[in-house]
Tab-separated table of C-alpha atoms in Angstrom:
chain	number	residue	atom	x	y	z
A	57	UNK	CA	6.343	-34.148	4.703
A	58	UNK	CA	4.401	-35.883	7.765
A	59	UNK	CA	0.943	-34.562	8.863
A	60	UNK	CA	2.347	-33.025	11.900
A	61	UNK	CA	4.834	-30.759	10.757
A	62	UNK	CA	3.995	-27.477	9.219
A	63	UNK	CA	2.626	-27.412	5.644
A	64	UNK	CA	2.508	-23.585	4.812
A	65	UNK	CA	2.105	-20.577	6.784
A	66	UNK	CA	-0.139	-17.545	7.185
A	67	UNK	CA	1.338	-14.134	8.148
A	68	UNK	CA	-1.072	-11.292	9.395
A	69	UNK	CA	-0.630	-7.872	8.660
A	70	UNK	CA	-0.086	-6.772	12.223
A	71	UNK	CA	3.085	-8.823	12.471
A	72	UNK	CA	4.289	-7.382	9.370
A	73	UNK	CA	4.054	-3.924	11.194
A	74	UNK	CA	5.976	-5.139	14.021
A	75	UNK	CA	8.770	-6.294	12.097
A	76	UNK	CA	9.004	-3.001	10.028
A	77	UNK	CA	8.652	-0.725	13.124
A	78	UNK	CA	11.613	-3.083	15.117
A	79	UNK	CA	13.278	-2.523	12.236
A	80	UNK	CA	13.307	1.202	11.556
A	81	UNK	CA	13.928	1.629	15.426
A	82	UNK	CA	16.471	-0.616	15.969
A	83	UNK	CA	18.803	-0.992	11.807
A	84	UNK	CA	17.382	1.384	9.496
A	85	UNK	CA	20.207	2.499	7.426
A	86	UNK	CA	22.264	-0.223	8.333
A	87	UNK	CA	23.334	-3.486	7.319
A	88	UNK	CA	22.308	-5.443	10.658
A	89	UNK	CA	19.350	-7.314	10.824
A	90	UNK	CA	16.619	-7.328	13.229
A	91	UNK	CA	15.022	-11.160	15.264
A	92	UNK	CA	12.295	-11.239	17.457
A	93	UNK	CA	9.511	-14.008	18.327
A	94	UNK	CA	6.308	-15.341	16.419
A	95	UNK	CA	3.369	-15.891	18.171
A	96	UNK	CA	0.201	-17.666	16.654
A	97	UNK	CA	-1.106	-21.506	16.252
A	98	UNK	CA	-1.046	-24.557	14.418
A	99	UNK	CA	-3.614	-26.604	13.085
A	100	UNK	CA	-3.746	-29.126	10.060
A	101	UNK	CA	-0.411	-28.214	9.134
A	102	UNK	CA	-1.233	-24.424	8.440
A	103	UNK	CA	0.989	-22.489	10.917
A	104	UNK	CA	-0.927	-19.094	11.322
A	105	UNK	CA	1.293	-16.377	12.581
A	106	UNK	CA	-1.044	-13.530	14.198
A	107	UNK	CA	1.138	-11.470	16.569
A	108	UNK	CA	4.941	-11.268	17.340
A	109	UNK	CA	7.795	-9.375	19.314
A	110	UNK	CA	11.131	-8.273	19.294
A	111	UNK	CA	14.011	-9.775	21.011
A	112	UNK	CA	17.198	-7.718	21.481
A	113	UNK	CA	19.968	-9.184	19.072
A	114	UNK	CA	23.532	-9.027	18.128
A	115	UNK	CA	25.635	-10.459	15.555
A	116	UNK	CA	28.985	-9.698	14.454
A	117	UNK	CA	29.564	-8.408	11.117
A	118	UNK	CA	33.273	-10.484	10.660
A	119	UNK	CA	32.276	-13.431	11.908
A	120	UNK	CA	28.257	-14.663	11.760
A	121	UNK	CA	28.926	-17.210	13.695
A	122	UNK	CA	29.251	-15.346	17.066
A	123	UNK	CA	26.136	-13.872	17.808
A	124	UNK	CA	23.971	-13.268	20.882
A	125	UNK	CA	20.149	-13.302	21.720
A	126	UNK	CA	18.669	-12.401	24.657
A	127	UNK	CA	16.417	-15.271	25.679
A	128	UNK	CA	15.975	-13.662	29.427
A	129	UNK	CA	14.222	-11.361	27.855
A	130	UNK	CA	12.008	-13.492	25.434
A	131	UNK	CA	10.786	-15.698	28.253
A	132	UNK	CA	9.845	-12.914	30.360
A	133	UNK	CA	7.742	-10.931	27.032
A	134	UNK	CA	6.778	-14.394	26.490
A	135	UNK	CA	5.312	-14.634	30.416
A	136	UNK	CA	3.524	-11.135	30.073
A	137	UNK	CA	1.768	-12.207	26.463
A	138	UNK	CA	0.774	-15.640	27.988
A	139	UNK	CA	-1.579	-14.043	30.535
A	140	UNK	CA	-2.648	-11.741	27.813
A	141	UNK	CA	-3.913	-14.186	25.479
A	142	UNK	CA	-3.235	-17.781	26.142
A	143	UNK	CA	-4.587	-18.945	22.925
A	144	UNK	CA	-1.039	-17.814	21.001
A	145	UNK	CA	2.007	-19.984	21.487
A	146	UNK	CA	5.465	-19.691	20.242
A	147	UNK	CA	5.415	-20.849	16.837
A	148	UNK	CA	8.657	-19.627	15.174
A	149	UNK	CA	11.207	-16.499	14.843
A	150	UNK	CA	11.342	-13.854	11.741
A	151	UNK	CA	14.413	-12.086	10.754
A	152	UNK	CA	14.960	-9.188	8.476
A	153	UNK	CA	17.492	-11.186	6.581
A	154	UNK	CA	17.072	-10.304	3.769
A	155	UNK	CA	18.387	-13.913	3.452
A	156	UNK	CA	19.176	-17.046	4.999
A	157	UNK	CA	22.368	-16.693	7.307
A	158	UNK	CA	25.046	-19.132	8.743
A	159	UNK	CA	23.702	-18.777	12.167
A	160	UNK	CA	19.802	-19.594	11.528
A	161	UNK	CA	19.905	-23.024	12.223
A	162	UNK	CA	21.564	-21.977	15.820
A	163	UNK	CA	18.956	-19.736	16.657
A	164	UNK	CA	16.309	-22.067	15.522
A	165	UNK	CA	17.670	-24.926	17.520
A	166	UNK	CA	17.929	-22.336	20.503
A	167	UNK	CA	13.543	-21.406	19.949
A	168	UNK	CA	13.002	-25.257	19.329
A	169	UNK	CA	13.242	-25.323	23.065
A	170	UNK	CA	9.612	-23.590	23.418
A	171	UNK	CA	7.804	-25.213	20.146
A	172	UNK	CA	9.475	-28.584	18.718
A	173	UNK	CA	9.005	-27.858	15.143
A	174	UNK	CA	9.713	-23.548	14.645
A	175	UNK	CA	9.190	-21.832	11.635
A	176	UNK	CA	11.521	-19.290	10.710
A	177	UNK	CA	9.627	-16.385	8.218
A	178	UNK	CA	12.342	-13.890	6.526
A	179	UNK	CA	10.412	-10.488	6.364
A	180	UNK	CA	11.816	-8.362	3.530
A	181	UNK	CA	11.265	-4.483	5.283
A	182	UNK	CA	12.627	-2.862	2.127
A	183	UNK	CA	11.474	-5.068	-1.089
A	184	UNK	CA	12.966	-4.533	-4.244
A	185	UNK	CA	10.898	-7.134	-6.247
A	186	UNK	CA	7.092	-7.229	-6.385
A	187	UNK	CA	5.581	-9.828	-4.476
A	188	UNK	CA	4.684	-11.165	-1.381
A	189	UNK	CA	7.562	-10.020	1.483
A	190	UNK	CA	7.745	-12.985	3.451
A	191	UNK	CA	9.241	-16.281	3.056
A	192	UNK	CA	8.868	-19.337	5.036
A	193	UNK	CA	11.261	-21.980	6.061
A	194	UNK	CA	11.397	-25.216	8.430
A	195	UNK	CA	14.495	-27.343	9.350
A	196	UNK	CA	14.745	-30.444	8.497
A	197	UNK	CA	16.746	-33.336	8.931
A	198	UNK	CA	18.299	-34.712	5.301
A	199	UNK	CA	20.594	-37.332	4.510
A	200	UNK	CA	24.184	-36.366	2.357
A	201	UNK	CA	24.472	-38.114	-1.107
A	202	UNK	CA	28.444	-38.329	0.054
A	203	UNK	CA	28.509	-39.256	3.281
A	204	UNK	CA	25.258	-40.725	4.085
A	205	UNK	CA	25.438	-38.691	7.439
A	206	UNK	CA	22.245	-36.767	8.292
A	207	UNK	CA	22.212	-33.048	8.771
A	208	UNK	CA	19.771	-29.861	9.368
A	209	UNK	CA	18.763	-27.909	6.421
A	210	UNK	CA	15.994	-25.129	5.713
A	211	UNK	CA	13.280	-26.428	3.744
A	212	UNK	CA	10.840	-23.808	1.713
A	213	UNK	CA	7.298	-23.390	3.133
A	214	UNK	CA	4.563	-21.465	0.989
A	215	UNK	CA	3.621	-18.840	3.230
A	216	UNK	CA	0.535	-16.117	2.266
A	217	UNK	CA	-0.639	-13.031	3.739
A	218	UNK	CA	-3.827	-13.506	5.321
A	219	UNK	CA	-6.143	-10.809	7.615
A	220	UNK	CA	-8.731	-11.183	10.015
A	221	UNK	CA	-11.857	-8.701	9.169
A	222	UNK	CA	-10.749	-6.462	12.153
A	223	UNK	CA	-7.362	-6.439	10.608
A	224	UNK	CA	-8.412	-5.870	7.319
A	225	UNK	CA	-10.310	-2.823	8.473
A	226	UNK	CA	-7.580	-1.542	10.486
A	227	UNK	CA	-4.991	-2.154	6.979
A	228	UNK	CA	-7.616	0.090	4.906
A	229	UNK	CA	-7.586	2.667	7.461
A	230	UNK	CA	-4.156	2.901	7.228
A	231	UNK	CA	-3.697	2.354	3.309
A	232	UNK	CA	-6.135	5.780	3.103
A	233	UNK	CA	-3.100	7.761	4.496
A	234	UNK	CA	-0.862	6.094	1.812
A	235	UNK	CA	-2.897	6.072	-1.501
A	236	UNK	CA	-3.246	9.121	-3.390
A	237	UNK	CA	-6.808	9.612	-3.358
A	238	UNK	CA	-6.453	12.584	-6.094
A	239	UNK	CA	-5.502	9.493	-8.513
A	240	UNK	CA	-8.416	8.003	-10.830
A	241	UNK	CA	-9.691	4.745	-10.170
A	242	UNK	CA	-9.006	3.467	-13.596
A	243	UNK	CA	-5.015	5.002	-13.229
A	244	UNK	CA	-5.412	2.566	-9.907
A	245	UNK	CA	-6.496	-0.092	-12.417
A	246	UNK	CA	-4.084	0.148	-14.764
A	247	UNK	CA	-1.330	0.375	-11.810
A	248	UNK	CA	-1.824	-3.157	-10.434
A	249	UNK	CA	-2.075	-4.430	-14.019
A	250	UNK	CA	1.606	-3.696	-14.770
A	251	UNK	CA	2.640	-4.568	-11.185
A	252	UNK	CA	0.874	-7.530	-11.872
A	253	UNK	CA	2.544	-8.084	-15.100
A	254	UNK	CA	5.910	-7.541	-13.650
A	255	UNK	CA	5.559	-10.054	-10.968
A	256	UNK	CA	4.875	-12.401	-13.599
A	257	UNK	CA	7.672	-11.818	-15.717
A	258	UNK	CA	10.318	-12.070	-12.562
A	259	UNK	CA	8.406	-15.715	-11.423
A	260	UNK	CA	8.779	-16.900	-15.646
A	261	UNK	CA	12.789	-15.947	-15.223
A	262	UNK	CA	12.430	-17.425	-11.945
A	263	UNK	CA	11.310	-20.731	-13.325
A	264	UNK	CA	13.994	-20.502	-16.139
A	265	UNK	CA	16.791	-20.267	-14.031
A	266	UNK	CA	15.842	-22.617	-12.484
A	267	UNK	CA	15.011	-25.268	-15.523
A	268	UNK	CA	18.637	-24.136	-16.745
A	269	UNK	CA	20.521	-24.692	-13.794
A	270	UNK	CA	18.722	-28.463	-13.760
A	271	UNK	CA	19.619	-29.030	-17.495
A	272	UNK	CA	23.408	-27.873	-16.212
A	273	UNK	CA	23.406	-30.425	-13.515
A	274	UNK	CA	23.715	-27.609	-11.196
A	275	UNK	CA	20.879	-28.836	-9.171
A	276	UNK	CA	18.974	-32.051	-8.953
A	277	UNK	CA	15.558	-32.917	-10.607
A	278	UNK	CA	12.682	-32.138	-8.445
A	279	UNK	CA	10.174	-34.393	-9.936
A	280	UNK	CA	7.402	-32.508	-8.141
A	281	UNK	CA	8.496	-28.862	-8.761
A	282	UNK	CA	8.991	-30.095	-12.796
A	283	UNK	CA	4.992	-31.445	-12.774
A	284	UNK	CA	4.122	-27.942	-11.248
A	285	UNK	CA	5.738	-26.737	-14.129
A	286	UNK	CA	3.777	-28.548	-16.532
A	287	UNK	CA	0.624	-27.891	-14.712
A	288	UNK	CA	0.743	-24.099	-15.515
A	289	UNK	CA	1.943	-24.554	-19.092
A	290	UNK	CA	-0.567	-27.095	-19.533
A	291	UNK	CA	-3.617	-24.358	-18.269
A	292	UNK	CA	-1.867	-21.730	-20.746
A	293	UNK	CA	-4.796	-21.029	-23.436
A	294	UNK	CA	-3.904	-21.148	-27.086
A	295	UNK	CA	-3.543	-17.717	-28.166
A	296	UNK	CA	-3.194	-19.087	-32.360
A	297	UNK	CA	-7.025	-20.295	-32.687
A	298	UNK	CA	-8.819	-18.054	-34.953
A	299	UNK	CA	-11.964	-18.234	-32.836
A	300	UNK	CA	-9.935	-17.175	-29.812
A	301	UNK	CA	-8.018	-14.369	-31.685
A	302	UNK	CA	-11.333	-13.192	-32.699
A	303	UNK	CA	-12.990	-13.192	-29.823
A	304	UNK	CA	-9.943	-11.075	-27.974
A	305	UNK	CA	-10.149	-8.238	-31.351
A	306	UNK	CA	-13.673	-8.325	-30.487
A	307	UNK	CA	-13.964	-7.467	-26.967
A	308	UNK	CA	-11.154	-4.715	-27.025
A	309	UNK	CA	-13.064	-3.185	-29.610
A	310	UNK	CA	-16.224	-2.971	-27.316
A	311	UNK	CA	-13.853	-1.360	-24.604
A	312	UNK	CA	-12.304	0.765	-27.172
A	313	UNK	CA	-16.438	1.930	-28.562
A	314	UNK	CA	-17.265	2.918	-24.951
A	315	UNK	CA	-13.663	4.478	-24.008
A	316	UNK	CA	-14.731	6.276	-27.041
A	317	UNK	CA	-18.222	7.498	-26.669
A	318	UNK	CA	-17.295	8.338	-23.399
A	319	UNK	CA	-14.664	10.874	-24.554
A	320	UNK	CA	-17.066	12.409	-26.674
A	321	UNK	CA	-19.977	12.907	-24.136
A	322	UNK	CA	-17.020	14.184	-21.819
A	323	UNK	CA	-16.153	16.738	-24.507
A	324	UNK	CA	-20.045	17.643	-25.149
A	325	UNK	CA	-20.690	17.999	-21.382
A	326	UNK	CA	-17.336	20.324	-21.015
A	327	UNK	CA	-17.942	22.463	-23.953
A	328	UNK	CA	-22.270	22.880	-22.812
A	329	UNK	CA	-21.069	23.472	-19.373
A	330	UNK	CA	-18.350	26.500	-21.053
A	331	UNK	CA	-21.414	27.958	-22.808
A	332	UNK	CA	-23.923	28.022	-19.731
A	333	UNK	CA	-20.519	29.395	-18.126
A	334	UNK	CA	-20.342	32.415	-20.208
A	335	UNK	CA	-24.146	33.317	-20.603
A	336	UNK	CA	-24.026	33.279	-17.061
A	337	UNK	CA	-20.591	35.948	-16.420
A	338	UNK	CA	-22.035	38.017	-19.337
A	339	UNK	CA	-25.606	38.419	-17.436
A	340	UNK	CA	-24.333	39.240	-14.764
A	341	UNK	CA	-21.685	42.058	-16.247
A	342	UNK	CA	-25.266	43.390	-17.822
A	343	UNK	CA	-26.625	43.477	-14.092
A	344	UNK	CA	-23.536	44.929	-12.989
A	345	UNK	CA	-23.516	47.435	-15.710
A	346	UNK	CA	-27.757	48.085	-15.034
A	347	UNK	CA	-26.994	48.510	-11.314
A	348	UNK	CA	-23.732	50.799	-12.097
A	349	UNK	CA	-26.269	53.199	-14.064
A	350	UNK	CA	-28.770	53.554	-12.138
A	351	UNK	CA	-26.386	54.519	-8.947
A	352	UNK	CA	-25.211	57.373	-11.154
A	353	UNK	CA	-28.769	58.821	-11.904
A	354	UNK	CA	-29.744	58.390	-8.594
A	355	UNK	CA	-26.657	60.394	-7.391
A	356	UNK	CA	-27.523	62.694	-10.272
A	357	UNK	CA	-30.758	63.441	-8.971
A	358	UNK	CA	-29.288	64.196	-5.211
A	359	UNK	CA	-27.384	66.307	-6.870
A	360	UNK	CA	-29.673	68.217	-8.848
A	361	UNK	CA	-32.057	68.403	-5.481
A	362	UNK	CA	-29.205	69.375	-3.325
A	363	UNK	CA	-28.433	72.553	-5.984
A	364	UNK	CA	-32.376	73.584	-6.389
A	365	UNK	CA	-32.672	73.881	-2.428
A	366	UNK	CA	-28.995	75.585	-1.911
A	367	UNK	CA	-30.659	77.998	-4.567
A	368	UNK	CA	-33.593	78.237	-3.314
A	369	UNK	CA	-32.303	78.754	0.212
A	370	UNK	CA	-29.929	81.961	-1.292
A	371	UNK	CA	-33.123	83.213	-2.740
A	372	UNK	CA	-34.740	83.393	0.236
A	373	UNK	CA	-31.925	85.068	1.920
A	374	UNK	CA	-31.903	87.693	-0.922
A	375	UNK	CA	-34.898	88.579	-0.460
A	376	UNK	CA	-34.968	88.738	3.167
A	377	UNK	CA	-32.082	91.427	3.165
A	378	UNK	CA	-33.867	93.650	0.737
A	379	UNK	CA	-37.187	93.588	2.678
A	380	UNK	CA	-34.793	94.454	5.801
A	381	UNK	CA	-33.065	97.129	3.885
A	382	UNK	CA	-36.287	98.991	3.320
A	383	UNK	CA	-37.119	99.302	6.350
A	384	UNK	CA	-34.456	101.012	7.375
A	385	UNK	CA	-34.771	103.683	4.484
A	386	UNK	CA	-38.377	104.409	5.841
C-alpha cells in the first residue's frame, strides 16, 4: 500500500450517533439500509472520521443494482458544513450494510468525485457479535489471476474508535443514562471480563476458519496475515512451567484470602450493626412505655382534683341551702 492512500481509520463517537439516529428514523425494522457522507481528514495515512451526514437513498430490494442517491442534496449539506468548519473534507461514505453490497463500488466511484481515494466504513446499528461496530474498506485496483485484466475490489482497512476529550465527556454523560448504577462495581468487573472473553473466542474461530479454508485451497496464502498469526502464538505464555503454574495458584489464593476476610468483616459489621439495632428499638419501647405511664398518672391526678373540687363545690352548696333554710324558720 503507497504512503498516500489510507492506512487505517479512526471513527468518533459522534458519527456513530449519526448513523444510528439516520437509521432508526429512516429503516428501523426494516431490511433497507441507510448511506450518508463522512466528513473528517487525512494525514499520514490515518483517515480520521469526526463528523458525518445523511444523504437520502434508495435501492431496490429485486435488483441492487438500480439504486439512487441524491447527490443534489449532498453538495448542498456539503456547502452549508464547509462554511461551518472548513477544516473537515469529504473523506468517505458509511452504510448500514450490514455487509458489503453489489452496488458499493458504484457509489464509491460516484463520492470519488469530491475526495480521490474514499473510504467506505460499514456501521453495524444492531451488533450481534462483540466487538468494535465498524469496518473499514478502500477500493483498489487488482489484477485477475485468469485474465490478467485489472478490476476494483474492496480492500480491508483496520479502523478503531477513537474520542476527542470533549467527546469522551459528552459519551460518559450519556453512558450514565444507560448503565445501571444500582450494579456493583466488581459485577461491572466481572461483566467486561466475559465480554472480553467472548470476543476472544469468536476472533480464535475467526482465525481458524480462516487457516482451514487456506489448507482447503479455498483461499490463497496471505504470507503477511499467516506471520500475524505466528506473532500472537509466539507471545502466548507457557501455561505447563511449574514456576508459572505456581505463581498463578498463588496469587488466586491471595484474592481468594481477602475475598474471604472481607466476607467475614461484612458478616461481623452486619450482625454488630443488628445488635446496636435492637438495643436501640427496645430503649426506645422502654421510653415509650415510661412516657405512656406517666400520661396516665398525670390524667389520674386531674381526675382525682377534678372529683375533690366537684365535691367540694356540692358541699358548699349544701350547706348554703341549710343556712338559707333557717332563716326562713326564724
Amino acid at each position: 500500500m503507497t504512503p498516500n492512500l489510507p492506512q487505517s481509520v479512526v471513527v468518533h463517537p459522534l458519527v456513530l450517533l449519526s448513523a444510528v439516529d439516520h437509521y432508526n428514523r429512516v429503516a428501523k425494522d426494516t431490511n433497507k439500509r441507510v448511506v450518508g457522507i463522512l466528513l473528517g481528514s487525512s494525514s499520514k495515512g490515518v483517515v480520521d472520521v469526526t463528523n458525518s451526514y445523511a444523504v437520502p437513498f434508495e435501492e431496490d430490494e429485486s435488483n441492487p443494482n438500480i439504486w439512487f442517491v441524491d447527490h443534489n442534496f449532498h453538495e448542498n449539506m456539503w456547502s452549508m458544513f464547509k462554511k461551518v468548519n472548513a477544516r473537515e473534507n469529504v473523506i468517505g461514505w458509511y452504510s448500514t450494510g450490514p455487509k458489503i453490497r453489489p452496488a458499493d463500488l458504484e457509489i464509491n466511484e460516484l463520492v470519488r468525485r469530491y475526495t480521490p481515494n474514499p473510504v467506505l466504513v460499514i456501521i453495524d446499528v444492531q451488533p450481534k457479535d462483540i466487538g468494535i461496530p465498524t469496518q473499514a474498506y478502500m477500493a483498489v485496483e487488482e489484477l485477475s489471476a485468469d485474465t490478467g485484466s485489472s478490476a476494483l475490489q474492496f480492500q480491508h482497512l483496520p479502523s478503531t474508535i477513537g474520542a476527542l476529550e470533549a467527546e469522551e465527556v459528552g459519551v460518559e454523560h450519556l453512558l450514565r443514562d444507560v448503565k445501571d448504577t444500582s450494579v456493583s462495581t466488581l459485577t461491572n468487573q466481572i461483566g467486561d471480563k466475559v465480554s472480553s472473553l467472548k470476543s476472544l473466542i469468536n476472533h480464535l474461530q475467526e482465525m481458524s476458519v480462516y487457516l482451514d479454508r487456506v489448507v482447503k485451497g479455498e483461499l490463497p496464502v496471505n504470507h503477511t496475515i499467516i506471520a500475524h498469526l505466528q506473532d500472537i502464538f509466539n507471545l502466548l505464555p507457557n501455561l505447563s512451567v511449574d514456576h508459572l503454574v505456581r505463581s498463578f495458584a498463588v496469587k488466586t489464593n491471595d484474592a481468594l484470602l481477602v475475598v474471604y476476610l472481607s466476607s467475614l468483616v461484612r458478616a461481623v459489621i452486619a450482625l454488630h450493626s443488628l445488635i446496636i439495632n435492637k438495643r436501640q428499638n427496645r430503649e426506645a419501647e422502654r421510653k415509650e412505655e415510661s412516657g405512656n405511664t406517666d400520661e396516665k398518672e398525670k390524667e389520674k391526678e386531674n381526675k382525682d382534683k377534678e372529683t375533690t373540687a366537684d365535691s367540694d363545690k356540692d358541699k358548699a352548696k349544701a350547706a348554703d341551702t341549710k343556712g338559707k333554710g333557717k332563716e326562713t324558720k326564724k
